[in-house]
Amino acid sequence: MDAWHDIDRYPDTHPRCNVTAIPTLHLFKGGQLTATRIGPASKSDIADFLSRNGV
């Protein structure tokens, strides 16, 4: 499952999720935040991030 969020349309959400930069990728497992990647990334960078975190 994937999701995205439009911070321009819903500006009150990102402070509650500790998003301090765009883009930010949060990885959740079992409803818990387990990893975060901040900044632009290539497809292979994201694949590596997910692999390192057991996805």
mmCIF file as gemmi writes it, N, C-alpha and C atoms, coordinates in Angstrom:
data_model
loop_
_atom_site.group_PDB
_atom_site.id
_atom_site.type_symbol
_atom_site.label_atom_id
_atom_site.label_alt_id
_atom_site.label_comp_id
_atom_site.label_asym_id
_atom_site.label_entity_id
_atom_site.label_seq_id
_atom_site.pdbx_PDB_ins_code
_atom_site.Cartn_x
_atom_site.Cartn_y
_atom_site.Cartn_z
_atom_site.occupancy
_atom_site.B_iso_or_equiv
_atom_site.pdbx_formal_charge
_atom_site.auth_seq_id
_atom_site.auth_asym_id
_atom_site.pdbx_PDB_model_num
ATOM 1 N N . MET Axp A 1 ? 0.842 -1.167 0 1 0 ? 1 A 1
ATOM 2 C CA . MET Axp A 1 ? 0 0 0 1 0 ? 1 A 1
ATOM 3 C C . MET Axp A 1 ? 0.893 1.237 0 1 0 ? 1 A 1
ATOM 4 N N . ASP Axp A 2 ? 0.473 2.235 -0.71 1 0 ? 2 A 1
ATOM 5 C CA . ASP Axp A 2 ? 1.205 3.492 -0.7 1 0 ? 2 A 1
ATOM 6 C C . ASP Axp A 2 ? 0.236 4.633 -0.439 1 0 ? 2 A 1
ATOM 7 N N . ALA Axp A 3 ? 0.792 5.774 -0.097 1 0 ? 3 A 1
ATOM 8 C CA . ALA Axp A 3 ? -0.034 6.948 0.179 1 0 ? 3 A 1
ATOM 9 C C . ALA Axp A 3 ? 0.791 8.194 -0.086 1 0 ? 3 A 1
ATOM 10 N N . TRP Axp A 4 ? 0.127 9.274 -0.353 1 0 ? 4 A 1
ATOM 11 C CA . TRP Axp A 4 ? 0.784 10.563 -0.485 1 0 ? 4 A 1
ATOM 12 C C . TRP Axp A 4 ? -0.115 11.602 0.165 1 0 ? 4 A 1
ATOM 13 N N . HIS Axp A 5 ? 0.465 12.763 0.412 1 0 ? 5 A 1
ATOM 14 C CA . HIS Axp A 5 ? -0.275 13.802 1.118 1 0 ? 5 A 1
ATOM 15 C C . HIS Axp A 5 ? 0.032 15.149 0.482 1 0 ? 5 A 1
ATOM 16 N N . ASP Axp A 6 ? -0.985 15.925 0.209 1 0 ? 6 A 1
ATOM 17 C CA . ASP Axp A 6 ? -0.843 17.253 -0.374 1 0 ? 6 A 1
ATOM 18 C C . ASP Axp A 6 ? -0.771 18.284 0.757 1 0 ? 6 A 1
ATOM 19 N N . ILE Axp A 7 ? 0.451 18.745 1.065 1 0 ? 7 A 1
ATOM 20 C CA . ILE Axp A 7 ? 0.606 19.668 2.196 1 0 ? 7 A 1
ATOM 21 C C . ILE Axp A 7 ? 0.04 21.054 1.903 1 0 ? 7 A 1
ATOM 22 N N . ASP Axp A 8 ? -0.123 21.399 0.624 1 0 ? 8 A 1
ATOM 23 C CA . ASP Axp A 8 ? -0.747 22.679 0.304 1 0 ? 8 A 1
ATOM 24 C C . ASP Axp A 8 ? -2.244 22.645 0.607 1 0 ? 8 A 1
ATOM 25 N N . ARG Axp A 9 ? -2.869 21.5 0.375 1 0 ? 9 A 1
ATOM 26 C CA . ARG Axp A 9 ? -4.299 21.363 0.622 1 0 ? 9 A 1
ATOM 27 C C . ARG Axp A 9 ? -4.602 21.126 2.103 1 0 ? 9 A 1
ATOM 28 N N . TYR Axp A 10 ? -3.698 20.418 2.802 1 0 ? 10 A 1
ATOM 29 C CA . TYR Axp A 10 ? -3.892 20.077 4.217 1 0 ? 10 A 1
ATOM 30 C C . TYR Axp A 10 ? -2.662 20.481 5.037 1 0 ? 10 A 1
ATOM 31 N N . PRO Axp A 11 ? -2.444 21.774 5.216 1 0 ? 11 A 1
ATOM 32 C CA . PRO Axp A 11 ? -1.218 22.25 5.861 1 0 ? 11 A 1
ATOM 33 C C . PRO Axp A 11 ? -1.112 21.946 7.348 1 0 ? 11 A 1
ATOM 34 N N . ASP Axp A 12 ? -2.19 21.533 7.989 1 0 ? 12 A 1
ATOM 35 C CA . ASP Axp A 12 ? -2.126 21.262 9.428 1 0 ? 12 A 1
ATOM 36 C C . ASP Axp A 12 ? -1.605 19.863 9.745 1 0 ? 12 A 1
ATOM 37 N N . THR Axp A 13 ? -1.485 18.995 8.751 1 0 ? 13 A 1
ATOM 38 C CA . THR Axp A 13 ? -1.09 17.608 8.988 1 0 ? 13 A 1
ATOM 39 C C . THR Axp A 13 ? 0.41 17.425 9.143 1 0 ? 13 A 1
ATOM 40 N N . HIS Axp A 14 ? 1.228 18.062 8.316 1 0 ? 14 A 1
ATOM 41 C CA . HIS Axp A 14 ? 2.672 17.786 8.345 1 0 ? 14 A 1
ATOM 42 C C . HIS Axp A 14 ? 3.344 18.137 9.666 1 0 ? 14 A 1
ATOM 43 N N . PRO Axp A 15 ? 2.945 19.167 10.403 1 0 ? 15 A 1
ATOM 44 C CA . PRO Axp A 15 ? 3.586 19.371 11.711 1 0 ? 15 A 1
ATOM 45 C C . PRO Axp A 15 ? 3.3 18.224 12.687 1 0 ? 15 A 1
ATOM 46 N N . ARG Axp A 16 ? 2.11 17.641 12.608 1 0 ? 16 A 1
ATOM 47 C CA . ARG Axp A 16 ? 1.77 16.523 13.493 1 0 ? 16 A 1
ATOM 48 C C . ARG Axp A 16 ? 2.569 15.272 13.172 1 0 ? 16 A 1
ATOM 49 N N . CYS Axp A 17 ? 3.064 15.178 11.93 1 0 ? 17 A 1
ATOM 50 C CA . CYS Axp A 17 ? 3.83 13.999 11.508 1 0 ? 17 A 1
ATOM 51 C C . CYS Axp A 17 ? 5.329 14.266 11.47 1 0 ? 17 A 1
ATOM 52 N N . ASN Axp A 18 ? 5.76 15.391 12.034 1 0 ? 18 A 1
ATOM 53 C CA . ASN Axp A 18 ? 7.178 15.767 12.093 1 0 ? 18 A 1
ATOM 54 C C . ASN Axp A 18 ? 7.831 15.846 10.722 1 0 ? 18 A 1
ATOM 55 N N . VAL Axp A 19 ? 7.102 16.311 9.729 1 0 ? 19 A 1
ATOM 56 C CA . VAL Axp A 19 ? 7.671 16.533 8.403 1 0 ? 19 A 1
ATOM 57 C C . VAL Axp A 19 ? 8.3 17.915 8.41 1 0 ? 19 A 1
ATOM 58 N N . THR Axp A 20 ? 9.626 17.949 8.279 1 0 ? 20 A 1
ATOM 59 C CA . THR Axp A 20 ? 10.352 19.216 8.322 1 0 ? 20 A 1
ATOM 60 C C . THR Axp A 20 ? 10.923 19.617 6.976 1 0 ? 20 A 1
ATOM 61 N N . ALA Axp A 21 ? 10.861 18.72 6.005 1 0 ? 21 A 1
ATOM 62 C CA . ALA Axp A 21 ? 11.383 18.996 4.668 1 0 ? 21 A 1
ATOM 63 C C . ALA Axp A 21 ? 10.568 18.193 3.663 1 0 ? 21 A 1
ATOM 64 N N . ILE Axp A 22 ? 10.611 18.658 2.429 1 0 ? 22 A 1
ATOM 65 C CA . ILE Axp A 22 ? 9.895 17.98 1.359 1 0 ? 22 A 1
ATOM 66 C C . ILE Axp A 22 ? 10.908 17.64 0.27 1 0 ? 22 A 1
ATOM 67 N N . PRO Axp A 23 ? 10.939 16.433 -0.208 1 0 ? 23 A 1
ATOM 68 C CA . PRO Axp A 23 ? 10.084 15.308 0.145 1 0 ? 23 A 1
ATOM 69 C C . PRO Axp A 23 ? 10.58 14.563 1.393 1 0 ? 23 A 1
ATOM 70 N N . THR Axp A 24 ? 9.648 13.972 2.1 1 0 ? 24 A 1
ATOM 71 C CA . THR Axp A 24 ? 9.937 13.112 3.243 1 0 ? 24 A 1
ATOM 72 C C . THR Axp A 24 ? 9.208 11.793 3.031 1 0 ? 24 A 1
ATOM 73 N N . LEU Axp A 25 ? 9.911 10.706 3.256 1 0 ? 25 A 1
ATOM 74 C CA . LEU Axp A 25 ? 9.319 9.376 3.14 1 0 ? 25 A 1
ATOM 75 C C . LEU Axp A 25 ? 9.364 8.713 4.508 1 0 ? 25 A 1
ATOM 76 N N . HIS Axp A 26 ? 8.189 8.445 5.064 1 0 ? 26 A 1
ATOM 77 C CA . HIS Axp A 26 ? 8.081 7.735 6.339 1 0 ? 26 A 1
ATOM 78 C C . HIS Axp A 26 ? 7.713 6.293 6.036 1 0 ? 26 A 1
ATOM 79 N N . LEU Axp A 27 ? 8.354 5.356 6.708 1 0 ? 27 A 1
ATOM 80 C CA . LEU Axp A 27 ? 8.047 3.941 6.573 1 0 ? 27 A 1
ATOM 81 C C . LEU Axp A 27 ? 7.399 3.466 7.863 1 0 ? 27 A 1
ATOM 82 N N . PHE Axp A 28 ? 6.229 2.874 7.739 1 0 ? 28 A 1
ATOM 83 C CA . PHE Axp A 28 ? 5.482 2.373 8.889 1 0 ? 28 A 1
ATOM 84 C C . PHE Axp A 28 ? 5.367 0.864 8.809 1 0 ? 28 A 1
ATOM 85 N N . LYS Axp A 29 ? 5.498 0.209 9.951 1 0 ? 29 A 1
ATOM 86 C CA . LYS Axp A 29 ? 5.255 -1.224 10.068 1 0 ? 29 A 1
ATOM 87 C C . LYS Axp A 29 ? 4.37 -1.434 11.279 1 0 ? 29 A 1
ATOM 88 N N . GLY Axp A 30 ? 3.242 -2.117 11.079 1 0 ? 30 A 1
ATOM 89 C CA . GLY Axp A 30 ? 2.318 -2.347 12.179 1 0 ? 30 A 1
ATOM 90 C C . GLY Axp A 30 ? 1.803 -1.073 12.805 1 0 ? 30 A 1
ATOM 91 N N . GLY Axp A 31 ? 1.687 -0.02 12.005 1 0 ? 31 A 1
ATOM 92 C CA . GLY Axp A 31 ? 1.196 1.248 12.509 1 0 ? 31 A 1
ATOM 93 C C . GLY Axp A 31 ? 2.224 2.097 13.222 1 0 ? 31 A 1
ATOM 94 N N . GLN Axp A 32 ? 3.462 1.632 13.303 1 0 ? 32 A 1
ATOM 95 C CA . GLN Axp A 32 ? 4.534 2.369 13.977 1 0 ? 32 A 1
ATOM 96 C C . GLN Axp A 32 ? 5.543 2.903 12.964 1 0 ? 32 A 1
ATOM 97 N N . LEU Axp A 33 ? 5.977 4.124 13.138 1 0 ? 33 A 1
ATOM 98 C CA . LEU Axp A 33 ? 7.014 4.705 12.298 1 0 ? 33 A 1
ATOM 99 C C . LEU Axp A 33 ? 8.323 3.987 12.573 1 0 ? 33 A 1
ATOM 100 N N . THR Axp A 34 ? 8.932 3.404 11.531 1 0 ? 34 A 1
ATOM 101 C CA . THR Axp A 34 ? 10.163 2.643 11.728 1 0 ? 34 A 1
ATOM 102 C C . THR Axp A 34 ? 11.372 3.251 11.027 1 0 ? 34 A 1
ATOM 103 N N . ALA Axp A 35 ? 11.145 4.091 10.019 1 0 ? 35 A 1
ATOM 104 C CA . ALA Axp A 35 ? 12.277 4.689 9.307 1 0 ? 35 A 1
ATOM 105 C C . ALA Axp A 35 ? 11.804 5.937 8.568 1 0 ? 35 A 1
ATOM 106 N N . THR Axp A 36 ? 12.723 6.864 8.354 1 0 ? 36 A 1
ATOM 107 C CA . THR Axp A 36 ? 12.427 8.097 7.632 1 0 ? 36 A 1
ATOM 108 C C . THR Axp A 36 ? 13.569 8.411 6.682 1 0 ? 36 A 1
ATOM 109 N N . ARG Axp A 37 ? 13.205 8.858 5.484 1 0 ? 37 A 1
ATOM 110 C CA . ARG Axp A 37 ? 14.191 9.323 4.513 1 0 ? 37 A 1
ATOM 111 C C . ARG Axp A 37 ? 13.75 10.707 4.082 1 0 ? 37 A 1
ATOM 112 N N . ILE Axp A 38 ? 14.659 11.663 4.149 1 0 ? 38 A 1
ATOM 113 C CA . ILE Axp A 38 ? 14.361 13.048 3.8 1 0 ? 38 A 1
ATOM 114 C C . ILE Axp A 38 ? 15.201 13.446 2.599 1 0 ? 38 A 1
ATOM 115 N N . GLY Axp A 39 ? 14.56 14.115 1.648 1 0 ? 39 A 1
ATOM 116 C CA . GLY Axp A 39 ? 15.253 14.621 0.477 1 0 ? 39 A 1
ATOM 117 C C . GLY Axp A 39 ? 14.917 13.841 -0.772 1 0 ? 39 A 1
ATOM 118 N N . PRO Axp A 40 ? 15.271 14.413 -1.909 1 0 ? 40 A 1
ATOM 119 C CA . PRO Axp A 40 ? 14.98 13.738 -3.17 1 0 ? 40 A 1
ATOM 120 C C . PRO Axp A 40 ? 15.758 12.433 -3.289 1 0 ? 40 A 1
ATOM 121 N N . ALA Axp A 41 ? 15.176 11.495 -4.035 1 0 ? 41 A 1
ATOM 122 C CA . ALA Axp A 41 ? 15.808 10.189 -4.18 1 0 ? 41 A 1
ATOM 123 C C . ALA Axp A 41 ? 15.44 9.593 -5.53 1 0 ? 41 A 1
ATOM 124 N N . SER Axp A 42 ? 16.37 8.848 -6.071 1 0 ? 42 A 1
ATOM 125 C CA . SER Axp A 42 ? 16.083 8.119 -7.297 1 0 ? 42 A 1
ATOM 126 C C . SER Axp A 42 ? 15.291 6.861 -6.953 1 0 ? 42 A 1
ATOM 127 N N . LYS Axp A 43 ? 14.777 6.226 -7.965 1 0 ? 43 A 1
ATOM 128 C CA . LYS Axp A 43 ? 14.039 4.985 -7.75 1 0 ? 43 A 1
ATOM 129 C C . LYS Axp A 43 ? 14.918 3.937 -7.073 1 0 ? 43 A 1
ATOM 130 N N . SER Axp A 44 ? 16.177 3.853 -7.469 1 0 ? 44 A 1
ATOM 131 C CA . SER Axp A 44 ? 17.082 2.872 -6.859 1 0 ? 44 A 1
ATOM 132 C C . SER Axp A 44 ? 17.41 3.243 -5.41 1 0 ? 44 A 1
ATOM 133 N N . ASP Axp A 45 ? 17.501 4.543 -5.091 1 0 ? 45 A 1
ATOM 134 C CA . ASP Axp A 45 ? 17.718 4.975 -3.698 1 0 ? 45 A 1
ATOM 135 C C . ASP Axp A 45 ? 16.55 4.542 -2.809 1 0 ? 45 A 1
ATOM 136 N N . ILE Axp A 46 ? 15.337 4.71 -3.329 1 0 ? 46 A 1
ATOM 137 C CA . ILE Axp A 46 ? 14.154 4.321 -2.556 1 0 ? 46 A 1
ATOM 138 C C . ILE Axp A 46 ? 14.107 2.802 -2.4 1 0 ? 46 A 1
ATOM 139 N N . ALA Axp A 47 ? 14.444 2.081 -3.466 1 0 ? 47 A 1
ATOM 140 C CA . ALA Axp A 47 ? 14.48 0.608 -3.381 1 0 ? 47 A 1
ATOM 141 C C . ALA Axp A 47 ? 15.5 0.168 -2.332 1 0 ? 47 A 1
ATOM 142 N N . ASP Axp A 48 ? 16.66 0.803 -2.288 1 0 ? 48 A 1
ATOM 143 C CA . ASP Axp A 48 ? 17.677 0.493 -1.278 1 0 ? 48 A 1
ATOM 144 C C . ASP Axp A 48 ? 17.177 0.803 0.133 1 0 ? 48 A 1
ATOM 145 N N . PHE Axp A 49 ? 16.529 1.941 0.303 1 0 ? 49 A 1
ATOM 146 C CA . PHE Axp A 49 ? 15.968 2.332 1.589 1 0 ? 49 A 1
ATOM 147 C C . PHE Axp A 49 ? 14.963 1.282 2.077 1 0 ? 49 A 1
ATOM 148 N N . LEU Axp A 50 ? 14.078 0.884 1.196 1 0 ? 50 A 1
ATOM 149 C CA . LEU Axp A 50 ? 13.074 -0.116 1.551 1 0 ? 50 A 1
ATOM 150 C C . LEU Axp A 50 ? 13.728 -1.458 1.868 1 0 ? 50 A 1
ATOM 151 N N . SER Axp A 51 ? 14.708 -1.852 1.084 1 0 ? 51 A 1
ATOM 152 C CA . SER Axp A 51 ? 15.399 -3.132 1.304 1 0 ? 51 A 1
ATOM 153 C C . SER Axp A 51 ? 16.124 -3.135 2.634 1 0 ? 51 A 1
ATOM 154 N N . ARG Axp A 52 ? 16.814 -2.035 2.96 1 0 ? 52 A 1
ATOM 155 C CA . ARG Axp A 52 ? 17.533 -1.944 4.241 1 0 ? 52 A 1
ATOM 156 C C . ARG Axp A 52 ? 16.587 -2.005 5.429 1 0 ? 52 A 1
ATOM 157 N N . ASN Axp A 53 ? 15.319 -1.672 5.19 1 0 ? 53 A 1
ATOM 158 C CA . ASN Axp A 53 ? 14.348 -1.653 6.273 1 0 ? 53 A 1
ATOM 159 C C . ASN Axp A 53 ? 13.359 -2.814 6.205 1 0 ? 53 A 1
ATOM 160 N N . GLY Axp A 54 ? 13.75 -3.873 5.505 1 0 ? 54 A 1
ATOM 161 C CA . GLY Axp A 54 ? 12.977 -5.102 5.514 1 0 ? 54 A 1
ATOM 162 C C . GLY Axp A 54 ? 11.712 -5.121 4.697 1 0 ? 54 A 1
ATOM 163 N N . VAL Axp A 55 ? 11.628 -4.246 3.71 1 0 ? 55 A 1
ATOM 164 C CA . VAL Axp A 55 ? 10.437 -4.237 2.849 1 0 ? 55 A 1
ATOM 165 C C . VAL Axp A 55 ? 10.782 -4.859 1.512 1 0 ? 55 A 1
